[in-house]
PDB file of C-alpha atoms in Angstrom:
ATOM      1  CA  UNK A   1     175.949 202.529   7.798  1.00 88.00           C
ATOM      2  CA  UNK A   2     178.862 201.318   6.473  1.00 88.00           C
ATOM      3  CA  UNK A   3     181.737 204.097   4.350  1.00 83.00           C
ATOM      4  CA  UNK A   4     182.878 201.328   0.786  1.00 83.00           C
ATOM      5  CA  UNK A   5     186.005 202.666  -0.082  1.00 85.00           C
ATOM      6  CA  UNK A   6     185.957 201.117  -4.056  1.00 80.00           C
ATOM      7  CA  UNK A   7     189.987 201.637  -4.385  1.00 86.00           C
ATOM      8  CA  UNK A   8     190.620 199.718  -0.831  1.00 91.00           C
ATOM      9  CA  UNK A   9     187.881 197.819  -0.624  1.00 88.00           C
ATOM     10  CA  UNK A  10     187.535 198.350   3.150  1.00 91.00           C
ATOM     11  CA  UNK A  11     184.604 199.474   4.803  1.00 92.00           C
ATOM     12  CA  UNK A  12     184.164 201.313   8.535  1.00 86.00           C
ATOM     13  CA  UNK A  13     180.852 201.602  10.179  1.00 87.00           C
ATOM     14  CA  UNK A  14     179.700 204.869  10.807  1.00 86.00           C
ATOM     15  CA  UNK A  15     175.942 204.757  13.044  1.00 88.00           C
ATOM     16  CA  UNK A  16     173.684 202.224  13.304  1.00 90.00           C
ATOM     17  CA  UNK A  17     170.690 203.143  11.205  1.00 91.00           C
ATOM     18  CA  UNK A  18     169.015 202.613   7.651  1.00 92.00           C
ATOM     19  CA  UNK A  19     168.437 205.400   4.934  1.00 90.00           C
ATOM     20  CA  UNK A  20     171.507 207.440   4.923  1.00 92.00           C
ATOM     21  CA  UNK A  21     172.112 210.648   3.367  1.00 93.00           C
ATOM     22  CA  UNK A  22     175.020 212.904   2.829  1.00 92.00           C
ATOM     23  CA  UNK A  23     174.353 216.338   2.416  1.00 93.00           C
ATOM     24  CA  UNK A  24     176.212 217.402  -0.741  1.00 90.00           C
ATOM     25  CA  UNK A  25     179.626 219.136  -0.086  1.00 88.00           C
ATOM     26  CA  UNK A  26     179.388 219.048   3.416  1.00 90.00           C
ATOM     27  CA  UNK A  27     179.990 216.311   6.771  1.00 88.00           C
ATOM     28  CA  UNK A  28     176.372 216.106   7.650  1.00 93.00           C
ATOM     29  CA  UNK A  29     174.594 213.050   7.078  1.00 94.00           C
ATOM     30  CA  UNK A  30     170.926 212.452   7.746  1.00 96.00           C
ATOM     31  CA  UNK A  31     169.734 208.816   8.843  1.00 95.00           C
ATOM     32  CA  UNK A  32     166.734 206.875  10.483  1.00 95.00           C
ATOM     33  CA  UNK A  33     167.574 205.013  13.498  1.00 94.00           C
ATOM     34  CA  UNK A  34     164.057 203.167  13.559  1.00 94.00           C
ATOM     35  CA  UNK A  35     162.274 205.846  15.879  1.00 96.00           C
ATOM     36  CA  UNK A  36     163.695 208.950  14.353  1.00 96.00           C
ATOM     37  CA  UNK A  37     165.068 210.879  12.002  1.00 97.00           C
ATOM     38  CA  UNK A  38     168.936 212.456  13.053  1.00 96.00           C
ATOM     39  CA  UNK A  39     171.175 215.110  11.660  1.00 96.00           C
ATOM     40  CA  UNK A  40     174.316 214.048  12.677  1.00 94.00           C
ATOM     41  CA  UNK A  41     177.497 216.410  11.807  1.00 90.00           C
ATOM     42  CA  UNK A  42     181.153 215.189  11.871  1.00 83.00           C
ATOM     43  CA  UNK A  43     183.590 216.617  14.214  1.00 83.00           C
ATOM     44  CA  UNK A  44     186.621 215.823  15.473  1.00 80.00           C
ATOM     45  CA  UNK A  45     185.762 213.653  18.493  1.00 79.00           C
ATOM     46  CA  UNK A  46     182.577 212.319  16.342  1.00 81.00           C
ATOM     47  CA  UNK A  47     179.552 212.717  15.518  1.00 86.00           C
ATOM     48  CA  UNK A  48     176.907 215.478  17.010  1.00 90.00           C
ATOM     49  CA  UNK A  49     173.136 214.121  16.833  1.00 93.00           C
ATOM     50  CA  UNK A  50     170.181 216.115  16.629  1.00 94.00           C
ATOM     51  CA  UNK A  51     166.581 214.518  16.608  1.00 95.00           C
ATOM     52  CA  UNK A  52     164.724 216.020  13.836  1.00 96.00           C
ATOM     53  CA  UNK A  53     161.158 213.958  14.042  1.00 95.00           C
ATOM     54  CA  UNK A  54     159.913 210.895  15.947  1.00 95.00           C
ATOM     55  CA  UNK A  55     158.413 208.693  14.439  1.00 95.00           C
ATOM     56  CA  UNK A  56     156.551 204.470  14.643  1.00 93.00           C
ATOM     57  CA  UNK A  57     159.442 202.225  14.932  1.00 93.00           C
ATOM     58  CA  UNK A  58     160.184 201.042  11.637  1.00 89.00           C
ATOM     59  CA  UNK A  59     157.709 203.366  10.058  1.00 93.00           C
ATOM     60  CA  UNK A  60     158.090 204.673   6.269  1.00 93.00           C
ATOM     61  CA  UNK A  61     160.059 207.149   6.198  1.00 95.00           C
ATOM     62  CA  UNK A  62     161.530 209.428   2.991  1.00 95.00           C
ATOM     63  CA  UNK A  63     164.725 211.492   2.619  1.00 96.00           C
ATOM     64  CA  UNK A  64     165.746 213.385  -0.449  1.00 96.00           C
ATOM     65  CA  UNK A  65     168.494 215.895   0.275  1.00 96.00           C
ATOM     66  CA  UNK A  66     168.085 218.879  -2.296  1.00 96.00           C
ATOM     67  CA  UNK A  67     171.817 220.840  -1.471  1.00 95.00           C
ATOM     68  CA  UNK A  68     174.562 221.253   1.436  1.00 95.00           C
ATOM     69  CA  UNK A  69     171.947 222.651   4.121  1.00 96.00           C
ATOM     70  CA  UNK A  70     169.061 221.615   3.272  1.00 97.00           C
ATOM     71  CA  UNK A  71     166.562 218.315   2.674  1.00 97.00           C
ATOM     72  CA  UNK A  72     163.238 217.013   1.820  1.00 98.00           C
ATOM     73  CA  UNK A  73     160.902 213.919   3.667  1.00 97.00           C
ATOM     74  CA  UNK A  74     158.375 212.434   4.085  1.00 97.00           C
ATOM     75  CA  UNK A  75     156.575 209.659   6.664  1.00 94.00           C
ATOM     76  CA  UNK A  76     154.379 207.510   4.913  1.00 88.00           C
ATOM     77  CA  UNK A  77     151.687 209.214   2.793  1.00 86.00           C
ATOM     78  CA  UNK A  78     151.711 212.307   5.307  1.00 93.00           C
ATOM     79  CA  UNK A  79     153.017 215.419   4.026  1.00 96.00           C
ATOM     80  CA  UNK A  80     156.386 216.615   2.707  1.00 97.00           C
ATOM     81  CA  UNK A  81     158.831 218.577   4.865  1.00 98.00           C
ATOM     82  CA  UNK A  82     162.223 220.913   4.602  1.00 98.00           C
ATOM     83  CA  UNK A  83     164.721 220.774   7.013  1.00 98.00           C
ATOM     84  CA  UNK A  84     167.351 223.347   6.777  1.00 97.00           C
ATOM     85  CA  UNK A  85     170.166 222.864   8.992  1.00 95.00           C
ATOM     86  CA  UNK A  86     171.351 226.462   9.071  1.00 94.00           C
ATOM     87  CA  UNK A  87     168.040 228.192  10.618  1.00 94.00           C
ATOM     88  CA  UNK A  88     167.671 223.911  12.035  1.00 93.00           C
ATOM     89  CA  UNK A  89     163.580 224.711  11.590  1.00 95.00           C
ATOM     90  CA  UNK A  90     161.496 221.662   9.628  1.00 97.00           C
ATOM     91  CA  UNK A  91     158.595 223.637   7.273  1.00 97.00           C
ATOM     92  CA  UNK A  92     155.696 221.711   6.062  1.00 97.00           C
ATOM     93  CA  UNK A  93     155.388 222.321   2.144  1.00 97.00           C
ATOM     94  CA  UNK A  94     151.646 221.926   1.872  1.00 96.00           C
ATOM     95  CA  UNK A  95     151.075 223.141  -1.622  1.00 96.00           C
ATOM     96  CA  UNK A  96     153.877 220.477  -3.027  1.00 96.00           C
ATOM     97  CA  UNK A  97     152.383 217.804  -0.826  1.00 95.00           C
ATOM     98  CA  UNK A  98     148.889 218.151  -2.041  1.00 92.00           C
ATOM     99  CA  UNK A  99     149.888 217.536  -5.740  1.00 91.00           C
ATOM    100  CA  UNK A 100     152.209 214.407  -4.880  1.00 93.00           C
ATOM    101  CA  UNK A 101     154.650 213.156  -2.409  1.00 93.00           C
ATOM    102  CA  UNK A 102     158.372 211.805  -2.411  1.00 94.00           C
ATOM    103  CA  UNK A 103     157.945 208.176  -3.793  1.00 90.00           C
ATOM    104  CA  UNK A 104     159.761 207.619  -7.018  1.00 87.00           C
ATOM    105  CA  UNK A 105     160.647 211.246  -6.821  1.00 93.00           C
ATOM    106  CA  UNK A 106     163.853 212.679  -8.006  1.00 94.00           C
ATOM    107  CA  UNK A 107     165.206 216.349  -7.058  1.00 95.00           C
ATOM    108  CA  UNK A 108     167.076 218.593 -10.520  1.00 93.00           C
ATOM    109  CA  UNK A 109     169.858 220.429  -9.096  1.00 90.00           C
ATOM    110  CA  UNK A 110     170.345 222.694 -12.532  1.00 88.00           C
ATOM    111  CA  UNK A 111     166.395 223.152 -12.765  1.00 90.00           C
ATOM    112  CA  UNK A 112     165.917 223.438  -8.987  1.00 93.00           C
ATOM    113  CA  UNK A 113     162.413 221.347  -9.605  1.00 95.00           C
ATOM    114  CA  UNK A 114     160.914 218.298  -8.120  1.00 96.00           C
ATOM    115  CA  UNK A 115     160.555 215.520 -10.678  1.00 95.00           C
ATOM    116  CA  UNK A 116     157.235 213.385  -8.883  1.00 93.00           C
ATOM    117  CA  UNK A 117     154.756 211.415 -10.065  1.00 89.00           C
ATOM    118  CA  UNK A 118     151.102 213.011  -9.786  1.00 89.00           C
ATOM    119  CA  UNK A 119     148.252 210.785  -9.722  1.00 85.00           C
ATOM    120  CA  UNK A 120     145.568 211.645 -12.626  1.00 83.00           C
ATOM    121  CA  UNK A 121     143.302 208.338 -11.007  1.00 83.00           C
ATOM    122  CA  UNK A 122     143.080 204.993  -9.613  1.00 79.00           C
ATOM    123  CA  UNK A 123     145.513 203.428 -12.105  1.00 77.00           C
ATOM    124  CA  UNK A 124     147.379 206.699 -14.212  1.00 80.00           C
ATOM    125  CA  UNK A 125     150.099 208.740 -13.734  1.00 83.00           C
ATOM    126  CA  UNK A 126     152.339 211.802 -15.071  1.00 87.00           C
ATOM    127  CA  UNK A 127     155.878 212.756 -14.075  1.00 91.00           C
ATOM    128  CA  UNK A 128     156.549 216.131 -13.637  1.00 93.00           C
ATOM    129  CA  UNK A 129     158.609 219.303 -12.583  1.00 95.00           C
ATOM    130  CA  UNK A 130     156.933 221.177  -9.769  1.00 96.00           C
ATOM    131  CA  UNK A 131     158.538 223.647  -7.126  1.00 96.00           C
ATOM    132  CA  UNK A 132     158.780 223.729  -3.571  1.00 96.00           C
ATOM    133  CA  UNK A 133     156.688 225.873  -3.238  1.00 96.00           C
ATOM    134  CA  UNK A 134     154.363 223.670  -5.547  1.00 94.00           C
ATOM    135  CA  UNK A 135     154.382 225.293  -8.834  1.00 95.00           C
ATOM    136  CA  UNK A 136     153.809 223.163 -12.187  1.00 94.00           C
ATOM    137  CA  UNK A 137     156.212 223.299 -14.573  1.00 91.00           C
ATOM    138  CA  UNK A 138     157.045 221.350 -17.817  1.00 87.00           C
ATOM    139  CA  UNK A 139     155.098 216.992 -17.482  1.00 89.00           C
ATOM    140  CA  UNK A 140     157.822 214.154 -18.705  1.00 85.00           C
ATOM    141  CA  UNK A 141     156.414 213.211 -21.882  1.00 78.00           C
ATOM    142  CA  UNK A 142     156.560 209.102 -21.584  1.00 77.00           C
ATOM    143  CA  UNK A 143     155.074 206.444 -23.274  1.00 68.00           C
ATOM    144  CA  UNK A 144     153.708 203.856 -21.601  1.00 59.00           C
ATOM    145  CA  UNK A 145     154.312 205.607 -18.568  1.00 54.00           C
ATOM    146  CA  UNK A 146     153.812 203.079 -15.944  1.00 58.00           C
ATOM    147  CA  UNK A 147     156.217 201.627 -17.065  1.00 79.00           C
ATOM    148  CA  UNK A 148     158.772 203.223 -16.573  1.00 85.00           C
ATOM    149  CA  UNK A 149     159.826 204.820 -13.180  1.00 87.00           C
ATOM    150  CA  UNK A 150     163.152 207.576 -12.974  1.00 90.00           C
ATOM    151  CA  UNK A 151     165.922 206.481 -11.585  1.00 92.00           C
ATOM    152  CA  UNK A 152     169.197 209.122 -11.854  1.00 92.00           C
ATOM    153  CA  UNK A 153     169.690 212.549 -13.069  1.00 93.00           C
ATOM    154  CA  UNK A 154     172.893 212.905 -15.256  1.00 91.00           C
ATOM    155  CA  UNK A 155     173.721 216.750 -14.791  1.00 88.00           C
ATOM    156  CA  UNK A 156     176.613 216.641 -16.661  1.00 88.00           C
ATOM    157  CA  UNK A 157     174.770 215.276 -19.940  1.00 89.00           C
ATOM    158  CA  UNK A 158     171.586 217.379 -19.001  1.00 90.00           C
ATOM    159  CA  UNK A 159     169.628 213.364 -19.003  1.00 93.00           C
ATOM    160  CA  UNK A 160     167.916 211.171 -17.550  1.00 93.00           C
ATOM    161  CA  UNK A 161     167.675 207.632 -17.058  1.00 93.00           C
ATOM    162  CA  UNK A 162     164.652 205.777 -16.365  1.00 91.00           C
ATOM    163  CA  UNK A 163     164.334 202.399 -15.533  1.00 90.00           C
ATOM    164  CA  UNK A 164     161.491 200.014 -17.581  1.00 87.00           C
ATOM    165  CA  UNK A 165     159.774 197.133 -16.304  1.00 82.00           C
ATOM    166  CA  UNK A 166     156.672 194.091 -17.720  1.00 78.00           C
ATOM    167  CA  UNK A 167     155.773 191.233 -17.970  1.00 74.00           C
ATOM    168  CA  UNK A 168     156.190 188.775 -20.820  1.00 72.00           C
ATOM    169  CA  UNK A 169     152.852 187.529 -22.769  1.00 73.00           C
ATOM    170  CA  UNK A 170     153.233 184.244 -22.282  1.00 73.00           C
ATOM    171  CA  UNK A 171     154.733 183.747 -19.239  1.00 71.00           C
ATOM    172  CA  UNK A 172     154.876 185.722 -15.414  1.00 76.00           C
ATOM    173  CA  UNK A 173     158.479 186.349 -16.042  1.00 79.00           C
ATOM    174  CA  UNK A 174     159.415 189.891 -14.768  1.00 80.00           C
ATOM    175  CA  UNK A 175     161.316 192.082 -17.878  1.00 85.00           C
ATOM    176  CA  UNK A 176     163.436 195.100 -16.819  1.00 87.00           C
ATOM    177  CA  UNK A 177     165.192 197.640 -19.805  1.00 89.00           C
ATOM    178  CA  UNK A 178     166.908 200.868 -19.545  1.00 91.00           C
ATOM    179  CA  UNK A 179     166.035 204.286 -20.689  1.00 92.00           C
ATOM    180  CA  UNK A 180     167.639 207.341 -21.349  1.00 92.00           C
ATOM    181  CA  UNK A 181     166.151 210.560 -22.068  1.00 92.00           C
ATOM    182  CA  UNK A 182     167.961 213.520 -23.212  1.00 93.00           C
ATOM    183  CA  UNK A 183     166.698 217.373 -22.511  1.00 90.00           C
ATOM    184  CA  UNK A 184     168.846 219.328 -25.021  1.00 89.00           C
ATOM    185  CA  UNK A 185     167.298 217.089 -27.678  1.00 91.00           C
ATOM    186  CA  UNK A 186     164.659 216.006 -26.459  1.00 88.00           C
ATOM    187  CA  UNK A 187     165.796 211.939 -27.990  1.00 91.00           C
ATOM    188  CA  UNK A 188     164.198 208.976 -26.014  1.00 90.00           C
ATOM    189  CA  UNK A 189     165.746 205.525 -26.577  1.00 91.00           C
ATOM    190  CA  UNK A 190     166.193 202.695 -24.477  1.00 90.00           C
ATOM    191  CA  UNK A 191     170.139 201.802 -24.336  1.00 90.00           C
ATOM    192  CA  UNK A 192     170.172 198.491 -22.448  1.00 87.00           C
ATOM    193  CA  UNK A 193     167.426 195.250 -22.453  1.00 85.00           C
ATOM    194  CA  UNK A 194     167.713 192.885 -19.942  1.00 84.00           C
ATOM    195  CA  UNK A 195     168.957 195.209 -17.096  1.00 81.00           C
ATOM    196  CA  UNK A 196     168.086 195.631 -13.752  1.00 79.00           C
ATOM    197  CA  UNK A 197     169.439 198.768 -11.924  1.00 81.00           C
ATOM    198  CA  UNK A 198     167.977 198.456  -8.332  1.00 76.00           C
ATOM    199  CA  UNK A 199     165.158 200.671  -7.003  1.00 74.00           C
ATOM    200  CA  UNK A 200     168.432 204.053  -6.906  1.00 74.00           C
ATOM    201  CA  UNK A 201     171.513 205.210  -8.996  1.00 76.00           C
ATOM    202  CA  UNK A 202     174.371 206.839  -7.919  1.00 76.00           C
ATOM    203  CA  UNK A 203     175.573 209.166 -10.328  1.00 75.00           C
ATOM    204  CA  UNK A 204     179.241 210.523 -10.509  1.00 73.00           C
ATOM    205  CA  UNK A 205     180.433 212.375 -13.925  1.00 74.00           C
ATOM    206  CA  UNK A 206     184.062 211.144 -15.128  1.00 72.00           C
TER     207      UNK A 206
END
């Protein structure tokens, strides 16, 4: 895992691992070393590390920071857990896990809710806002929801960025577009066409 300075274009290797996430407003880094989920606290003399959970080599692991002291994690299709860095313990979120997982999910800090994909049947699903206790709130009314995936919240604009993908009718070429949903006005529009933003977006307000 490498720290990159946009100004100087210099890099600094932090630790050897993958799937790294800083908890916002802290000096805590959460990452996967290949067989363990690691919590690393930056100290003056280096990293103070704590093993959260062990897993099979390079097993699928999703991590989602939700505050400066808490993050969600999920191994494969198993239950979702929340880890608290103050109490240093994991809590299983059974009700949430029964409804949805962390795949294609986003945390909304303003609502303090998870936007996640709830499967309706083998070929259809919907995006809903869910609290950690499993309480379900609003459902996103997205046209062609199977082709749209949320990528990032823009908290200062009360908006959601989504990516759209589809295949051309006369070829197998994959097409992409960027959409924006504004929660304050309900406006939903295509922002960019022929643009792929990747699987995740890091947003920083000006």
